[in-house]
Amino acid sequence: MLKQKPGNKTSADAPHPDADEKPDSPTELTKRSWKYVLRKTVREFSADQCTDAAAGLVYYAVLALFPALIAIFSVLGVVGQGDAAANAIIGIIQDVAPNAADTLREPIEQIASSRGAGIALVTGIALALWSASGYVGAFSRAMNRIYEIDEGRPFWKLRPMQLLVTVIAVVALVLVALGLVISGDVTTAIGNALGLGQGVQIAWDIAKWPVMLFVIVFLVAVLYYATPNAKQPKFRWISLGAIIAIAALAIATAGFGIYVANFSNYDRTYGS
């Protein structure tokens, strides 16, 4: 059961959380209820200091970036796709932030070209996952703040959960990376091996985008379900909050790309 903030009282005429008259989904809300929900959302967004939480998540995301890349490229390297994934990532950076691509090219290529085997490979992936799990921990603290609850789980329960979610996130990102690099000659070769010819390439070029979107939706659902110290009624593949989060991420990414392409100059800002 969720804890209540000190001094935060429930209105006398508010229904019980499990009352039958409460709507089960946003589609059951009336127009008047939607206005209340929007006002309450804005008020709670400010009260929970969500912009500060977002800034903290960006900080931990930057710290987790290269450990996560090490884990992803290590896994992709096992199946011989490490270099292709590196080229795909560099290509995306080149399109979004051309001035930053030259700076990031060398470390990304070094990570992708590093090879390990046996215990060294497993140890490297484990250390990378441990470092990358810092983002999951930050996400968990942010969700607890939004749910207005304290973190009461012991370390021996909390840390394995964070590592498991990190593993799921890395696997999801590996699938997205494979979706980006498996095209052209690779899909043609698979189609020829299966006797399907060019049809496989055409089908995959169309299907890979909804598949990758599904993977991202699944990852957001896992973060929403597993990270807060709250007992969730059931696992939900998609929710209104997840839709807003994914839409906001897409808009922010597009906005950042427009900003970098038209208004920024890394050489003047940081020197060359």
PDB file of C-alpha atoms in Angstrom:
ATOM      1  CA  MET A   1       0.000   0.000   0.000  1.00  0.00           C
ATOM      2  CA  LEU A   2       1.344   3.420  -0.886  1.00  0.00           C
ATOM      3  CA  LYS A   3       2.401   5.692   1.936  1.00  0.00           C
ATOM      4  CA  GLN A   4       1.013   9.186   2.242  1.00  0.00           C
ATOM      5  CA  LYS A   5       3.102  12.340   2.568  1.00  0.00           C
ATOM      6  CA  PRO A   6       3.092  13.829   6.070  1.00  0.00           C
ATOM      7  CA  GLY A   7       0.363  16.432   6.368  1.00  0.00           C
ATOM      8  CA  ASN A   8      -1.226  15.452   3.041  1.00  0.00           C
ATOM      9  CA  LYS A   9      -4.891  14.740   3.863  1.00  0.00           C
ATOM     10  CA  THR A  10      -7.494  13.138   1.691  1.00  0.00           C
ATOM     11  CA  SER A  11     -10.647  15.121   0.921  1.00  0.00           C
ATOM     12  CA  ALA A  12     -13.614  14.059   3.045  1.00  0.00           C
ATOM     13  CA  ASP A  13     -15.781  13.329   0.013  1.00  0.00           C
ATOM     14  CA  ALA A  14     -13.126  11.474  -1.955  1.00  0.00           C
ATOM     15  CA  PRO A  15     -14.000   7.808  -2.660  1.00  0.00           C
ATOM     16  CA  HIS A  16     -11.956   4.952  -1.254  1.00  0.00           C
ATOM     17  CA  PRO A  17      -9.082   3.891  -3.578  1.00  0.00           C
ATOM     18  CA  ASP A  18     -10.847   0.562  -4.223  1.00  0.00           C
ATOM     19  CA  ALA A  19     -14.366   1.998  -4.557  1.00  0.00           C
ATOM     20  CA  ASP A  20     -16.481   0.616  -7.409  1.00  0.00           C
ATOM     21  CA  GLU A  21     -17.374   4.083  -8.712  1.00  0.00           C
ATOM     22  CA  LYS A  22     -13.744   4.878  -9.491  1.00  0.00           C
ATOM     23  CA  PRO A  23     -12.888   4.448 -13.212  1.00  0.00           C
ATOM     24  CA  ASP A  24     -10.730   1.487 -14.190  1.00  0.00           C
ATOM     25  CA  SER A  25      -9.129   3.233 -17.173  1.00  0.00           C
ATOM     26  CA  PRO A  26      -8.666   6.777 -18.557  1.00  0.00           C
ATOM     27  CA  THR A  27     -11.324   6.096 -21.206  1.00  0.00           C
ATOM     28  CA  GLU A  28     -13.974   6.040 -18.462  1.00  0.00           C
ATOM     29  CA  LEU A  29     -13.178   9.558 -17.247  1.00  0.00           C
ATOM     30  CA  THR A  30     -15.709  12.302 -17.852  1.00  0.00           C
ATOM     31  CA  LYS A  31     -14.784  15.664 -19.371  1.00  0.00           C
ATOM     32  CA  ARG A  32     -14.949  17.283 -15.945  1.00  0.00           C
ATOM     33  CA  SER A  33     -12.758  14.556 -14.490  1.00  0.00           C
ATOM     34  CA  TRP A  34     -10.174  15.069 -17.236  1.00  0.00           C
ATOM     35  CA  LYS A  35      -9.896  18.763 -16.303  1.00  0.00           C
ATOM     36  CA  TYR A  36      -9.321  17.798 -12.680  1.00  0.00           C
ATOM     37  CA  VAL A  37      -6.762  15.149 -13.669  1.00  0.00           C
ATOM     38  CA  LEU A  38      -4.818  17.636 -15.798  1.00  0.00           C
ATOM     39  CA  ARG A  39      -4.760  20.263 -13.032  1.00  0.00           C
ATOM     40  CA  LYS A  40      -3.760  17.644 -10.466  1.00  0.00           C
ATOM     41  CA  THR A  41      -1.047  16.296 -12.770  1.00  0.00           C
ATOM     42  CA  VAL A  42       0.516  19.724 -13.241  1.00  0.00           C
ATOM     43  CA  ARG A  43       0.347  20.384  -9.491  1.00  0.00           C
ATOM     44  CA  GLU A  44       1.905  17.031  -8.589  1.00  0.00           C
ATOM     45  CA  PHE A  45       4.543  17.400 -11.317  1.00  0.00           C
ATOM     46  CA  SER A  46       5.716  20.576  -9.624  1.00  0.00           C
ATOM     47  CA  ALA A  47       5.356  19.248  -6.065  1.00  0.00           C
ATOM     48  CA  ASP A  48       7.368  16.108  -6.842  1.00  0.00           C
ATOM     49  CA  GLN A  49      10.121  18.203  -8.488  1.00  0.00           C
ATOM     50  CA  CYS A  50      10.000  16.086 -11.626  1.00  0.00           C
ATOM     51  CA  THR A  51      12.276  18.429 -13.582  1.00  0.00           C
ATOM     52  CA  ASP A  52      15.004  17.837 -10.982  1.00  0.00           C
ATOM     53  CA  ALA A  53      14.391  14.090 -11.228  1.00  0.00           C
ATOM     54  CA  ALA A  54      14.665  14.315 -15.022  1.00  0.00           C
ATOM     55  CA  ALA A  55      17.982  16.153 -14.710  1.00  0.00           C
ATOM     56  CA  GLY A  56      19.235  13.426 -12.372  1.00  0.00           C
ATOM     57  CA  LEU A  57      18.191  10.732 -14.839  1.00  0.00           C
ATOM     58  CA  VAL A  58      20.094  12.507 -17.618  1.00  0.00           C
ATOM     59  CA  TYR A  59      23.189  12.611 -15.377  1.00  0.00           C
ATOM     60  CA  TYR A  60      23.006   8.890 -14.632  1.00  0.00           C
ATOM     61  CA  ALA A  61      22.207   8.138 -18.272  1.00  0.00           C
ATOM     62  CA  VAL A  62      25.446   9.846 -19.317  1.00  0.00           C
ATOM     63  CA  LEU A  63      27.382   7.897 -16.663  1.00  0.00           C
ATOM     64  CA  ALA A  64      25.764   4.643 -17.803  1.00  0.00           C
ATOM     65  CA  LEU A  65      26.262   5.317 -21.521  1.00  0.00           C
ATOM     66  CA  PHE A  66      29.719   3.863 -22.075  1.00  0.00           C
ATOM     67  CA  PRO A  67      29.347   0.916 -19.635  1.00  0.00           C
ATOM     68  CA  ALA A  68      26.131   0.054 -21.469  1.00  0.00           C
ATOM     69  CA  LEU A  69      27.899   0.356 -24.838  1.00  0.00           C
ATOM     70  CA  ILE A  70      30.636  -1.978 -23.584  1.00  0.00           C
ATOM     71  CA  ALA A  71      28.031  -4.574 -22.590  1.00  0.00           C
ATOM     72  CA  ILE A  72      26.085  -4.165 -25.850  1.00  0.00           C
ATOM     73  CA  PHE A  73      29.149  -4.368 -28.099  1.00  0.00           C
ATOM     74  CA  SER A  74      30.468  -7.341 -26.120  1.00  0.00           C
ATOM     75  CA  VAL A  75      27.243  -9.242 -26.785  1.00  0.00           C
ATOM     76  CA  LEU A  76      27.076  -8.139 -30.428  1.00  0.00           C
ATOM     77  CA  GLY A  77      30.744  -9.031 -30.878  1.00  0.00           C
ATOM     78  CA  VAL A  78      29.960 -12.637 -30.005  1.00  0.00           C
ATOM     79  CA  VAL A  79      27.649 -12.836 -33.037  1.00  0.00           C
ATOM     80  CA  GLY A  80      29.995 -10.794 -35.235  1.00  0.00           C
ATOM     81  CA  GLN A  81      27.899  -7.620 -35.349  1.00  0.00           C
ATOM     82  CA  GLY A  82      29.966  -5.326 -33.102  1.00  0.00           C
ATOM     83  CA  ASP A  83      31.597  -3.296 -35.880  1.00  0.00           C
ATOM     84  CA  ALA A  84      28.343  -3.002 -37.830  1.00  0.00           C
ATOM     85  CA  ALA A  85      26.537  -1.710 -34.731  1.00  0.00           C
ATOM     86  CA  ALA A  86      29.312   0.823 -34.107  1.00  0.00           C
ATOM     87  CA  ASN A  87      29.042   2.102 -37.671  1.00  0.00           C
ATOM     88  CA  ALA A  88      25.253   2.361 -37.342  1.00  0.00           C
ATOM     89  CA  ILE A  89      25.522   4.340 -34.089  1.00  0.00           C
ATOM     90  CA  ILE A  90      28.181   6.645 -35.532  1.00  0.00           C
ATOM     91  CA  GLY A  91      25.985   7.163 -38.589  1.00  0.00           C
ATOM     92  CA  ILE A  92      23.047   8.196 -36.391  1.00  0.00           C
ATOM     93  CA  ILE A  93      25.259  10.595 -34.430  1.00  0.00           C
ATOM     94  CA  GLN A  94      26.582  11.980 -37.713  1.00  0.00           C
ATOM     95  CA  ASP A  95      23.021  12.742 -38.816  1.00  0.00           C
ATOM     96  CA  VAL A  96      21.905  14.251 -35.497  1.00  0.00           C
ATOM     97  CA  ALA A  97      25.070  16.016 -34.288  1.00  0.00           C
ATOM     98  CA  PRO A  98      27.745  16.126 -37.028  1.00  0.00           C
ATOM     99  CA  ASN A  99      30.174  18.164 -34.934  1.00  0.00           C
ATOM    100  CA  ALA A 100      30.043  15.642 -32.083  1.00  0.00           C
ATOM    101  CA  ALA A 101      30.478  12.607 -34.341  1.00  0.00           C
ATOM    102  CA  ASP A 102      34.226  13.094 -34.788  1.00  0.00           C
ATOM    103  CA  THR A 103      34.685  13.359 -31.018  1.00  0.00           C
ATOM    104  CA  LEU A 104      32.685  10.208 -30.269  1.00  0.00           C
ATOM    105  CA  ARG A 105      33.876   8.146 -33.222  1.00  0.00           C
ATOM    106  CA  GLU A 106      37.189   7.037 -31.692  1.00  0.00           C
ATOM    107  CA  PRO A 107      35.896   5.894 -28.253  1.00  0.00           C
ATOM    108  CA  ILE A 108      32.960   4.054 -29.869  1.00  0.00           C
ATOM    109  CA  GLU A 109      35.260   2.306 -32.354  1.00  0.00           C
ATOM    110  CA  GLN A 110      37.680   1.387 -29.548  1.00  0.00           C
ATOM    111  CA  ILE A 111      34.864  -0.120 -27.485  1.00  0.00           C
ATOM    112  CA  ALA A 112      33.540  -2.039 -30.490  1.00  0.00           C
ATOM    113  CA  SER A 113      36.976  -3.327 -31.535  1.00  0.00           C
ATOM    114  CA  SER A 114      37.981  -4.542 -28.070  1.00  0.00           C
ATOM    115  CA  ARG A 115      37.754  -8.299 -27.901  1.00  0.00           C
ATOM    116  CA  GLY A 116      37.616 -10.603 -24.921  1.00  0.00           C
ATOM    117  CA  ALA A 117      37.057 -14.286 -24.341  1.00  0.00           C
ATOM    118  CA  GLY A 118      35.992 -16.608 -21.583  1.00  0.00           C
ATOM    119  CA  ILE A 119      36.265 -15.210 -18.064  1.00  0.00           C
ATOM    120  CA  ALA A 120      37.519 -11.828 -19.308  1.00  0.00           C
ATOM    121  CA  LEU A 121      34.426 -11.347 -21.474  1.00  0.00           C
ATOM    122  CA  VAL A 122      32.021 -12.391 -18.714  1.00  0.00           C
ATOM    123  CA  THR A 123      33.813 -10.211 -16.148  1.00  0.00           C
ATOM    124  CA  GLY A 124      33.786  -7.209 -18.471  1.00  0.00           C
ATOM    125  CA  ILE A 125      30.064  -7.568 -19.174  1.00  0.00           C
ATOM    126  CA  ALA A 126      29.304  -8.007 -15.449  1.00  0.00           C
ATOM    127  CA  LEU A 127      31.257  -4.868 -14.485  1.00  0.00           C
ATOM    128  CA  ALA A 128      29.630  -2.907 -17.295  1.00  0.00           C
ATOM    129  CA  LEU A 129      26.160  -4.015 -16.171  1.00  0.00           C
ATOM    130  CA  TRP A 130      26.948  -3.086 -12.564  1.00  0.00           C
ATOM    131  CA  SER A 131      27.969   0.419 -13.652  1.00  0.00           C
ATOM    132  CA  ALA A 132      25.029   0.844 -16.025  1.00  0.00           C
ATOM    133  CA  SER A 133      22.576  -0.184 -13.298  1.00  0.00           C
ATOM    134  CA  GLY A 134      23.113   3.234 -11.704  1.00  0.00           C
ATOM    135  CA  TYR A 135      20.516   4.604 -14.103  1.00  0.00           C
ATOM    136  CA  VAL A 136      17.977   1.999 -12.987  1.00  0.00           C
ATOM    137  CA  GLY A 137      18.656   2.973  -9.371  1.00  0.00           C
ATOM    138  CA  ALA A 138      18.060   6.644 -10.185  1.00  0.00           C
ATOM    139  CA  PHE A 139      14.850   5.749 -12.039  1.00  0.00           C
ATOM    140  CA  SER A 140      13.696   3.746  -9.011  1.00  0.00           C
ATOM    141  CA  ARG A 141      14.270   6.699  -6.666  1.00  0.00           C
ATOM    142  CA  ALA A 142      12.403   9.028  -9.037  1.00  0.00           C
ATOM    143  CA  MET A 143       9.447   6.631  -9.218  1.00  0.00           C
ATOM    144  CA  ASN A 144       9.358   6.330  -5.420  1.00  0.00           C
ATOM    145  CA  ARG A 145       9.189  10.113  -5.180  1.00  0.00           C
ATOM    146  CA  ILE A 146       6.276  10.199  -7.622  1.00  0.00           C
ATOM    147  CA  TYR A 147       4.476   7.403  -5.755  1.00  0.00           C
ATOM    148  CA  GLU A 148       5.199   9.307  -2.507  1.00  0.00           C
ATOM    149  CA  ILE A 149       6.761   6.290  -0.819  1.00  0.00           C
ATOM    150  CA  ASP A 150      10.114   5.523   0.795  1.00  0.00           C
ATOM    151  CA  GLU A 151      12.567   2.875  -0.357  1.00  0.00           C
ATOM    152  CA  GLY A 152      12.103   0.058   2.133  1.00  0.00           C
ATOM    153  CA  ARG A 153      13.553  -2.872   0.206  1.00  0.00           C
ATOM    154  CA  PRO A 154      16.784  -4.326   1.629  1.00  0.00           C
ATOM    155  CA  PHE A 155      19.963  -4.182  -0.438  1.00  0.00           C
ATOM    156  CA  TRP A 156      19.937  -7.919  -1.142  1.00  0.00           C
ATOM    157  CA  LYS A 157      16.531  -7.536  -2.817  1.00  0.00           C
ATOM    158  CA  LEU A 158      16.964  -4.105  -4.375  1.00  0.00           C
ATOM    159  CA  ARG A 159      20.335  -4.551  -6.070  1.00  0.00           C
ATOM    160  CA  PRO A 160      19.525  -7.858  -7.838  1.00  0.00           C
ATOM    161  CA  MET A 161      16.296  -6.277  -9.114  1.00  0.00           C
ATOM    162  CA  GLN A 162      18.232  -3.315 -10.508  1.00  0.00           C
ATOM    163  CA  LEU A 163      20.761  -5.611 -12.176  1.00  0.00           C
ATOM    164  CA  LEU A 164      17.992  -7.764 -13.658  1.00  0.00           C
ATOM    165  CA  VAL A 165      16.239  -4.700 -15.103  1.00  0.00           C
ATOM    166  CA  THR A 166      19.606  -3.517 -16.459  1.00  0.00           C
ATOM    167  CA  VAL A 167      20.128  -6.883 -18.172  1.00  0.00           C
ATOM    168  CA  ILE A 168      16.646  -6.626 -19.694  1.00  0.00           C
ATOM    169  CA  ALA A 169      17.432  -3.080 -20.853  1.00  0.00           C
ATOM    170  CA  VAL A 170      20.732  -4.149 -22.440  1.00  0.00           C
ATOM    171  CA  VAL A 171      19.049  -7.080 -24.199  1.00  0.00           C
ATOM    172  CA  ALA A 172      16.349  -4.714 -25.471  1.00  0.00           C
ATOM    173  CA  LEU A 173      18.972  -2.265 -26.740  1.00  0.00           C
ATOM    174  CA  VAL A 174      20.856  -5.140 -28.391  1.00  0.00           C
ATOM    175  CA  LEU A 175      17.662  -6.060 -30.231  1.00  0.00           C
ATOM    176  CA  VAL A 176      17.222  -2.444 -31.330  1.00  0.00           C
ATOM    177  CA  ALA A 177      20.853  -2.320 -32.469  1.00  0.00           C
ATOM    178  CA  LEU A 178      20.410  -5.561 -34.403  1.00  0.00           C
ATOM    179  CA  GLY A 179      17.326  -4.069 -35.997  1.00  0.00           C
ATOM    180  CA  LEU A 180      19.439  -1.171 -37.229  1.00  0.00           C
ATOM    181  CA  VAL A 181      22.371  -3.228 -38.553  1.00  0.00           C
ATOM    182  CA  ILE A 182      20.569  -6.292 -39.932  1.00  0.00           C
ATOM    183  CA  SER A 183      19.551  -5.064 -43.359  1.00  0.00           C
ATOM    184  CA  GLY A 184      20.740  -5.092 -46.938  1.00  0.00           C
ATOM    185  CA  ASP A 185      23.192  -7.929 -47.588  1.00  0.00           C
ATOM    186  CA  VAL A 186      22.384  -9.687 -44.298  1.00  0.00           C
ATOM    187  CA  THR A 187      18.638  -9.957 -44.922  1.00  0.00           C
ATOM    188  CA  THR A 188      19.263 -10.845 -48.566  1.00  0.00           C
ATOM    189  CA  ALA A 189      21.555 -13.694 -47.506  1.00  0.00           C
ATOM    190  CA  ILE A 190      18.959 -14.926 -45.005  1.00  0.00           C
ATOM    191  CA  GLY A 191      16.253 -14.732 -47.675  1.00  0.00           C
ATOM    192  CA  ASN A 192      18.374 -16.678 -50.151  1.00  0.00           C
ATOM    193  CA  ALA A 193      19.164 -19.318 -47.525  1.00  0.00           C
ATOM    194  CA  LEU A 194      15.449 -19.732 -46.830  1.00  0.00           C
ATOM    195  CA  GLY A 195      14.551 -19.640 -50.501  1.00  0.00           C
ATOM    196  CA  LEU A 196      12.536 -16.451 -50.108  1.00  0.00           C
ATOM    197  CA  GLY A 197      14.749 -14.091 -52.120  1.00  0.00           C
ATOM    198  CA  GLN A 198      14.329 -10.320 -51.852  1.00  0.00           C
ATOM    199  CA  GLY A 199      11.001 -10.671 -50.048  1.00  0.00           C
ATOM    200  CA  VAL A 200      12.735 -11.031 -46.678  1.00  0.00           C
ATOM    201  CA  GLN A 201      14.612  -7.749 -47.072  1.00  0.00           C
ATOM    202  CA  ILE A 202      11.479  -5.846 -48.093  1.00  0.00           C
ATOM    203  CA  ALA A 203       9.433  -7.383 -45.267  1.00  0.00           C
ATOM    204  CA  TRP A 204      12.134  -6.704 -42.671  1.00  0.00           C
ATOM    205  CA  ASP A 205      12.661  -3.094 -43.777  1.00  0.00           C
ATOM    206  CA  ILE A 206       8.950  -2.540 -43.135  1.00  0.00           C
ATOM    207  CA  ALA A 207       8.560  -4.671 -40.003  1.00  0.00           C
ATOM    208  CA  LYS A 208      11.691  -3.649 -38.099  1.00  0.00           C
ATOM    209  CA  TRP A 209      10.323  -0.237 -37.053  1.00  0.00           C
ATOM    210  CA  PRO A 210       7.189  -1.529 -35.276  1.00  0.00           C
ATOM    211  CA  VAL A 211       9.322  -4.325 -33.796  1.00  0.00           C
ATOM    212  CA  MET A 212      11.808  -1.820 -32.365  1.00  0.00           C
ATOM    213  CA  LEU A 213       8.934   0.355 -31.106  1.00  0.00           C
ATOM    214  CA  PHE A 214       7.484  -2.711 -29.374  1.00  0.00           C
ATOM    215  CA  VAL A 215      10.861  -3.364 -27.703  1.00  0.00           C
ATOM    216  CA  ILE A 216      11.018   0.236 -26.437  1.00  0.00           C
ATOM    217  CA  VAL A 217       7.427   0.045 -25.139  1.00  0.00           C
ATOM    218  CA  PHE A 218       8.288  -3.208 -23.349  1.00  0.00           C
ATOM    219  CA  LEU A 219      11.389  -1.635 -21.770  1.00  0.00           C
ATOM    220  CA  VAL A 220       9.408   1.359 -20.479  1.00  0.00           C
ATOM    221  CA  ALA A 221       6.746  -1.013 -19.107  1.00  0.00           C
ATOM    222  CA  VAL A 222       9.407  -3.005 -17.228  1.00  0.00           C
ATOM    223  CA  LEU A 223      10.876   0.178 -15.720  1.00  0.00           C
ATOM    224  CA  TYR A 224       7.434   1.372 -14.627  1.00  0.00           C
ATOM    225  CA  TYR A 225       6.514  -2.019 -13.149  1.00  0.00           C
ATOM    226  CA  ALA A 226       9.697  -3.209 -11.448  1.00  0.00           C
ATOM    227  CA  THR A 227      11.550  -0.150 -10.162  1.00  0.00           C
ATOM    228  CA  PRO A 228       9.204   1.563  -7.651  1.00  0.00           C
ATOM    229  CA  ASN A 229       8.777   0.188  -4.145  1.00  0.00           C
ATOM    230  CA  ALA A 230       5.067  -0.303  -4.757  1.00  0.00           C
ATOM    231  CA  LYS A 231       3.060  -3.457  -5.290  1.00  0.00           C
ATOM    232  CA  GLN A 232       1.627  -3.165  -8.777  1.00  0.00           C
ATOM    233  CA  PRO A 233      -1.758  -4.822  -9.444  1.00  0.00           C
ATOM    234  CA  LYS A 234      -0.509  -6.383 -12.691  1.00  0.00           C
ATOM    235  CA  PHE A 235       2.051  -5.947 -15.441  1.00  0.00           C
ATOM    236  CA  ARG A 236       0.760  -3.497 -18.039  1.00  0.00           C
ATOM    237  CA  TRP A 237       2.286  -3.439 -21.500  1.00  0.00           C
ATOM    238  CA  ILE A 238       1.181   0.112 -22.104  1.00  0.00           C
ATOM    239  CA  SER A 239      -0.223   2.897 -19.945  1.00  0.00           C
ATOM    240  CA  LEU A 240      -1.083   6.543 -20.394  1.00  0.00           C
ATOM    241  CA  GLY A 241       2.090   7.523 -18.555  1.00  0.00           C
ATOM    242  CA  ALA A 242       4.208   5.278 -20.779  1.00  0.00           C
ATOM    243  CA  ILE A 243       2.615   6.734 -23.917  1.00  0.00           C
ATOM    244  CA  ILE A 244       3.341  10.268 -22.704  1.00  0.00           C
ATOM    245  CA  ALA A 245       6.922   9.297 -21.789  1.00  0.00           C
ATOM    246  CA  ILE A 246       7.627   7.734 -25.193  1.00  0.00           C
ATOM    247  CA  ALA A 247       5.978  10.633 -27.039  1.00  0.00           C
ATOM    248  CA  ALA A 248       7.940  13.164 -24.974  1.00  0.00           C
ATOM    249  CA  LEU A 249      11.164  11.263 -25.691  1.00  0.00           C
ATOM    250  CA  ALA A 250      10.443  11.288 -29.426  1.00  0.00           C
ATOM    251  CA  ILE A 251       9.609  15.012 -29.401  1.00  0.00           C
ATOM    252  CA  ALA A 252      12.687  15.853 -27.317  1.00  0.00           C
ATOM    253  CA  THR A 253      14.917  13.810 -29.637  1.00  0.00           C
ATOM    254  CA  ALA A 254      13.495  15.537 -32.708  1.00  0.00           C
ATOM    255  CA  GLY A 255      13.816  18.936 -31.042  1.00  0.00           C
ATOM    256  CA  PHE A 256      17.416  18.259 -30.063  1.00  0.00           C
ATOM    257  CA  GLY A 257      18.208  17.210 -33.616  1.00  0.00           C
ATOM    258  CA  ILE A 258      16.704  20.433 -34.977  1.00  0.00           C
ATOM    259  CA  TYR A 259      18.610  22.481 -32.398  1.00  0.00           C
ATOM    260  CA  VAL A 260      21.935  20.823 -33.170  1.00  0.00           C
ATOM    261  CA  ALA A 261      21.412  21.116 -36.917  1.00  0.00           C
ATOM    262  CA  ASN A 262      20.429  24.786 -36.901  1.00  0.00           C
ATOM    263  CA  PHE A 263      21.535  26.609 -33.763  1.00  0.00           C
ATOM    264  CA  SER A 264      24.583  24.995 -32.191  1.00  0.00           C
ATOM    265  CA  ASN A 265      28.247  25.008 -33.036  1.00  0.00           C
ATOM    266  CA  TYR A 266      30.382  22.692 -30.931  1.00  0.00           C
ATOM    267  CA  ASP A 267      33.651  24.145 -32.179  1.00  0.00           C
ATOM    268  CA  ARG A 268      32.788  27.654 -31.003  1.00  0.00           C
ATOM    269  CA  THR A 269      31.255  26.414 -27.761  1.00  0.00           C
ATOM    270  CA  TYR A 270      33.885  23.911 -26.619  1.00  0.00           C
ATOM    271  CA  GLY A 271      36.875  24.740 -28.791  1.00  0.00           C
ATOM    272  CA  SER A 272      38.478  22.527 -31.389  1.00  0.00           C
TER     273      SER A 272
END
